[in-house]
Coordinates of C-alpha atoms in Angstrom, one line a residue:
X1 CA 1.8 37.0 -43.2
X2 CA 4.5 38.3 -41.5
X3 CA 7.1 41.1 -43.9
X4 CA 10.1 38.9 -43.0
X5 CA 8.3 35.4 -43.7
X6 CA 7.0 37.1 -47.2
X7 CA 10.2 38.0 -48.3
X8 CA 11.0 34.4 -47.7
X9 CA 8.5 32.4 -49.9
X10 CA 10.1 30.0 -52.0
X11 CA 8.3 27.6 -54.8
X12 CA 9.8 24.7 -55.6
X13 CA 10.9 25.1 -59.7
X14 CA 12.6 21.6 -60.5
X15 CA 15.6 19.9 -58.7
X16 CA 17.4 21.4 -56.1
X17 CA 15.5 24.7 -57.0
X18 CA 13.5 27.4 -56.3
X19 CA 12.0 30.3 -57.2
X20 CA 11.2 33.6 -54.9
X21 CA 10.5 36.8 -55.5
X22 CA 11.7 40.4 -53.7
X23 CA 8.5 42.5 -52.5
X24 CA 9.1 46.2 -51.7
X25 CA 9.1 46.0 -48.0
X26 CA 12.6 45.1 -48.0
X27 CA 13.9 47.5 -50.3
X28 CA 16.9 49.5 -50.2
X29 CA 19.0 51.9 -51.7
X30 CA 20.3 49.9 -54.7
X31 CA 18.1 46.7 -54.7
X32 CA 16.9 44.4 -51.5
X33 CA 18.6 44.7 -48.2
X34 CA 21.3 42.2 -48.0
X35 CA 20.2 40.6 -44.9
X36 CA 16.8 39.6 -46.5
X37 CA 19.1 38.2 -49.1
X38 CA 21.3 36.5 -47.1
X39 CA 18.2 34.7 -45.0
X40 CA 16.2 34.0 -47.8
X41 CA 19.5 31.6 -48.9
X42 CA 19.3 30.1 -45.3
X43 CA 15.9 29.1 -46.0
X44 CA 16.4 27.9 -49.8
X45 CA 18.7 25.4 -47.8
X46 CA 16.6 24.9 -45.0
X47 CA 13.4 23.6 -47.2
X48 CA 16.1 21.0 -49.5
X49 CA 14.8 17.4 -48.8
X50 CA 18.6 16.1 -48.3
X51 CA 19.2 19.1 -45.6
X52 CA 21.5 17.5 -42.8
X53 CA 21.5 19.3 -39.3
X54 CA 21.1 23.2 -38.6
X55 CA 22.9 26.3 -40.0
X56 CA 26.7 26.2 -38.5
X57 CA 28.0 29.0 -40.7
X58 CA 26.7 30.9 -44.1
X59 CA 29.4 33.2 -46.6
X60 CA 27.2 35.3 -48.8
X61 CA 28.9 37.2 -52.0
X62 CA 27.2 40.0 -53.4
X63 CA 28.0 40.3 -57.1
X64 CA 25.4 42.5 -58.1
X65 CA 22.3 44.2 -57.4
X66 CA 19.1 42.1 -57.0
X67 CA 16.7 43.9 -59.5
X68 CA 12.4 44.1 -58.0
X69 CA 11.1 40.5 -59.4
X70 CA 11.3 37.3 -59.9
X71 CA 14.3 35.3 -59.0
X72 CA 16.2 31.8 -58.7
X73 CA 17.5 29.8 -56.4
X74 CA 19.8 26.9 -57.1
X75 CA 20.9 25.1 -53.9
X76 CA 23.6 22.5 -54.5
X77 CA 24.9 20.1 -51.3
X78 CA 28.7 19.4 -52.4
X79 CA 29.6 16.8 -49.3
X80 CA 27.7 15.3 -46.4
X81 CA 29.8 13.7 -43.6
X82 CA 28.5 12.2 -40.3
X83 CA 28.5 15.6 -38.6
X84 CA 28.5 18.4 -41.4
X85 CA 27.2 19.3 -44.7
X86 CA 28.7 21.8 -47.3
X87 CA 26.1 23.6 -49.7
X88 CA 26.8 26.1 -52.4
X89 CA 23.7 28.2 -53.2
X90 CA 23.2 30.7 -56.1
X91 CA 20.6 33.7 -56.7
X92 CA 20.2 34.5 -60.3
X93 CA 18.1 36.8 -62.5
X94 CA 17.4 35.9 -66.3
X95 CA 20.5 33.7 -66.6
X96 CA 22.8 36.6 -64.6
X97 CA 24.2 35.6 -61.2
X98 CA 23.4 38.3 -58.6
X99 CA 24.4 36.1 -55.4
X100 CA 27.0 33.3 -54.4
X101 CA 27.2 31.5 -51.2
X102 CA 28.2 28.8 -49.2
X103 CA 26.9 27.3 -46.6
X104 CA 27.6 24.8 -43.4
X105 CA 24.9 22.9 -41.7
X106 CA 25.4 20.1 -39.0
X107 CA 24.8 18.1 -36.1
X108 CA 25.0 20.1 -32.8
X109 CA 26.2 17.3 -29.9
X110 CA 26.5 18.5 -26.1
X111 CA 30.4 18.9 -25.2
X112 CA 32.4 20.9 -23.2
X113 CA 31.5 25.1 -23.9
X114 CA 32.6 28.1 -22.9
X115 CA 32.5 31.9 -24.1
X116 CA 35.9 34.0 -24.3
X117 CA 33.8 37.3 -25.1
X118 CA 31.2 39.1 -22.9
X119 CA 28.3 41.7 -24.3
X120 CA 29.3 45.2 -23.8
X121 CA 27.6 47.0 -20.9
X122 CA 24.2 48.5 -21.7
X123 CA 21.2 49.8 -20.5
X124 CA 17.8 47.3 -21.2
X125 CA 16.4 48.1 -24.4
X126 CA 12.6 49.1 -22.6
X127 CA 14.9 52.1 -20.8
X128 CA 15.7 53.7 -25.1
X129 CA 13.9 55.6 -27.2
X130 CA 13.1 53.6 -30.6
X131 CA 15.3 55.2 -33.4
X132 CA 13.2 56.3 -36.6
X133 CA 13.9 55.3 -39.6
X134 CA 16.5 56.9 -42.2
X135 CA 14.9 58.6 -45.0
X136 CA 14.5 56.3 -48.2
X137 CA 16.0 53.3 -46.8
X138 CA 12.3 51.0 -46.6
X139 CA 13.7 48.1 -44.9
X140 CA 14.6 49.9 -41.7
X141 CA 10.9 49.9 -40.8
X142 CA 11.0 46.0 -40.2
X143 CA 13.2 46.7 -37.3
X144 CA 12.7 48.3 -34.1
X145 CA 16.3 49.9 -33.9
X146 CA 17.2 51.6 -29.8
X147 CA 20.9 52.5 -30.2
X148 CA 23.2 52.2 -27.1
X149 CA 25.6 54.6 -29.0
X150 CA 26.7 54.3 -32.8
X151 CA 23.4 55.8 -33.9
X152 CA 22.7 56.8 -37.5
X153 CA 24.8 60.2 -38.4
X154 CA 22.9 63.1 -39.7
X155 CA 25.9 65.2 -41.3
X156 CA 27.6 66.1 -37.8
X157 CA 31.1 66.0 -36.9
X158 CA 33.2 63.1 -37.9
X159 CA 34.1 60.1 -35.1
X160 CA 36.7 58.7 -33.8
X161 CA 35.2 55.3 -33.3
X162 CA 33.3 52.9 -36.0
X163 CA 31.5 51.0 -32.8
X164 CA 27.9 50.7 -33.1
X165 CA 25.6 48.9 -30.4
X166 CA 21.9 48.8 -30.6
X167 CA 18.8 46.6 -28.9
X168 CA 16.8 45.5 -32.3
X169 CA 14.2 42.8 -33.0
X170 CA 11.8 42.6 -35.7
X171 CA 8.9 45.0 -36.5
X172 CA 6.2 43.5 -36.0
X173 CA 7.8 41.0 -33.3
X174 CA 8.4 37.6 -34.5
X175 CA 10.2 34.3 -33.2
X176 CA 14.0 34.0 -34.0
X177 CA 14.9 31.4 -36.1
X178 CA 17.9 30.8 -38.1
X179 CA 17.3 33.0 -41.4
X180 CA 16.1 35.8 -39.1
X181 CA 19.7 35.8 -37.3
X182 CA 21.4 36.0 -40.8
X183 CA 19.2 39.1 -41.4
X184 CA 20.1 40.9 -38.0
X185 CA 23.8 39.6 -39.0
X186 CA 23.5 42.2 -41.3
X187 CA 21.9 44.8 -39.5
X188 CA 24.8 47.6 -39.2
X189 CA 25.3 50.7 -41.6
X190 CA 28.2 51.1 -42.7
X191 CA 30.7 52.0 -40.7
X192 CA 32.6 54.4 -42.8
X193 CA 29.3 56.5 -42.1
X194 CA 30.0 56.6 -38.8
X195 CA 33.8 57.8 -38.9
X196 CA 33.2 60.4 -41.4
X197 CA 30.1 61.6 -39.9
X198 CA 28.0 61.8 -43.4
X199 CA 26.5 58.9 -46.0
X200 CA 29.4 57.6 -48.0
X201 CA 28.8 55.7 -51.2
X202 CA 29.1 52.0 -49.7
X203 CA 28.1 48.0 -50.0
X204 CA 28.8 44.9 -48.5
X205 CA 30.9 42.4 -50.9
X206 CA 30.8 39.6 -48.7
X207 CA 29.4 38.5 -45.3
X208 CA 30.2 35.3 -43.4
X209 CA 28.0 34.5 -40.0
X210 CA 28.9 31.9 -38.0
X211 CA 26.0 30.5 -35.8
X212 CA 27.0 29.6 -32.3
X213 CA 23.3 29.1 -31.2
X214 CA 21.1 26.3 -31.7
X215 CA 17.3 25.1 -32.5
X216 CA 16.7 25.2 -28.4
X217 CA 19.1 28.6 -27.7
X218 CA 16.8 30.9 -30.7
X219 CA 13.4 28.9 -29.4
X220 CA 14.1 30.3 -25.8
X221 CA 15.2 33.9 -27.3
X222 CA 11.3 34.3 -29.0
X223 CA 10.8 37.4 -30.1
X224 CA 12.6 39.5 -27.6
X225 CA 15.6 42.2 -28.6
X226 CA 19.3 41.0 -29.8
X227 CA 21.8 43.1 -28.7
X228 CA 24.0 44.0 -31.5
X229 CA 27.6 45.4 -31.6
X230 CA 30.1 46.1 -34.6
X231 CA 33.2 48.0 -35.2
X232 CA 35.5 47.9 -38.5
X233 CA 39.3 47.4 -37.8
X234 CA 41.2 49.1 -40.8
X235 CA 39.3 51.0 -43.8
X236 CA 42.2 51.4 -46.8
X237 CA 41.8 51.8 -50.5
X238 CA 38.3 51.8 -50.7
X239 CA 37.6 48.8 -48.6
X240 CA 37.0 48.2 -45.0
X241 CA 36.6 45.1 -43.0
X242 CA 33.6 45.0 -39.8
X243 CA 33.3 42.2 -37.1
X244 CA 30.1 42.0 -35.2
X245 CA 28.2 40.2 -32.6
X246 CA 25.2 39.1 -31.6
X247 CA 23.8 38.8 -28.1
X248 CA 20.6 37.5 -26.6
X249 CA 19.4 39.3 -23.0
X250 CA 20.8 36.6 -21.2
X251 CA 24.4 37.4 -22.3
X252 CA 24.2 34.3 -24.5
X253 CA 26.7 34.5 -27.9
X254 CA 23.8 33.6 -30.6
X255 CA 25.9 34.9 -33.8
X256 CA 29.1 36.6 -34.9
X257 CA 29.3 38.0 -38.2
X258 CA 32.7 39.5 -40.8
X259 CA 32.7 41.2 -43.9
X260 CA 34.2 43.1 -46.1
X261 CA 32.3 46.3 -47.6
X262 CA 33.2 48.6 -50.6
X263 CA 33.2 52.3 -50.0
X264 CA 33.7 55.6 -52.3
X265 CA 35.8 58.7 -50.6

């Protein structure tokens, strides 16, 4: 079985829940990788008999670290209306909440569309070296990383810019779906990293993704690269905020991504 699908095994354990468990391929420095996290709510979602339509957007809270074993999901739809449905999920350990979220799914119907943004201007991903991954941070190795610029600092000199833009897909390759686009939502370090050129004490609170693709748009994307791009607007009293997005190679807007992350220094 595929590492990403693994982490995502779910048992049903009574009404409107379920029970996983991490495994230590997507570990990271303090508990699982949030994106893991974040997908394996998708898919507690996803597998609900009274599911209504596809993801349309996901918030994930992270209120404490996920500790290696067993864990619960409740998933809870609050309101279904003829084109949406709002869901609030849980992850808890041994009666302790370790993860909130909410969650949008719906009914995609063909209108008028159109795209304000356009991907930055990059080389193909075939034409970059892989990057390896950072020591001691496991779940890197399930990703095949080639970074346009924004790459991973080792100590140097500190940056002006918190931009990051890398080609990634899953390692071993694997078909896109919806949980796997929450995962890659989270994909960035973080960018105080970057500016001050060094690893700072940091951690997501909370991520929202907003899915602009549908069931036919990630079908057609396979398992080729995403190109990803993020940059943080203001970092201030220990917190900074981070917008990304998510392309596919034919310029197509598959995801976009905000959160606001914690940070020491």
């Amino acid at each position: 079985m595929h590492p990403f699908d693994k982490a995502l095994e779910l048992e049903p354990a009574g009404d409107d829940r379920w029970r996983g468990r991490t495994i230590p391929e997507w570990a990271n420095m303090v508990g699982p990788f949030g994106g893991i996290t974040a997908a394996t709510l998708v898919r507690a979602v996803e597998l609900h008999p009274q599911r209504h339509g596809q993801p349309i957007a996901l918030t994930v809270n992270y209120l404490a670290p996920i500790a290696d074993g067993e864990f619960e999901i409740v998933t809870r739809a609050v309101k279904t209306n003829r084109s949406n449905q709002h869901w609030i999920v849980e992850l808890t350990q041994d009666g302790d909440t370790k993860t909130t979220a909410t969650a949008i799914f719906g009914l995609r119907r063909d209108t008028w569309a159109d795209t304000e943004v356009a991907p930055p201007s990059t080389p193909a991903p075939e034409g970059i070296a892989p990057s390896a991954p950072p020591f001691g941070v496991v779940w890197f190795g399930n990703y095949e990383m080639r970074f346009v610029d924004g790459a991973m600092p080792d100590g140097g000199a500190e940056s002006d810019s918190s931009t990051t833009t890398l080609w990634v897909r899953n390692n071993p390759a694997r078909a896109m779906d919806f949980a796997a686009l929450a995962s890659v939502s989270d994909i960035f370090y973080p960018r105080v990293f970057l500016r001050r050129g060094q690893f700072v004490p940091a951690g997501t609170v909370s991520i929202t993704t907003y899915f602009h693709a549908d069931e036919q748009q990630l079908a057609a994307q396979g398992d080729d690269f995403v190109l990803a791009t993020a940059r943080a607007q203001r970092f201030s009293r220990g917190y900074f905020d981070q917008t990304a997005h998510l392309w596919g190679r034919d310029s197509s807007l598959l995801a976009t991504s905000h959160q606001i992350v914690y940070f020491k220094g």
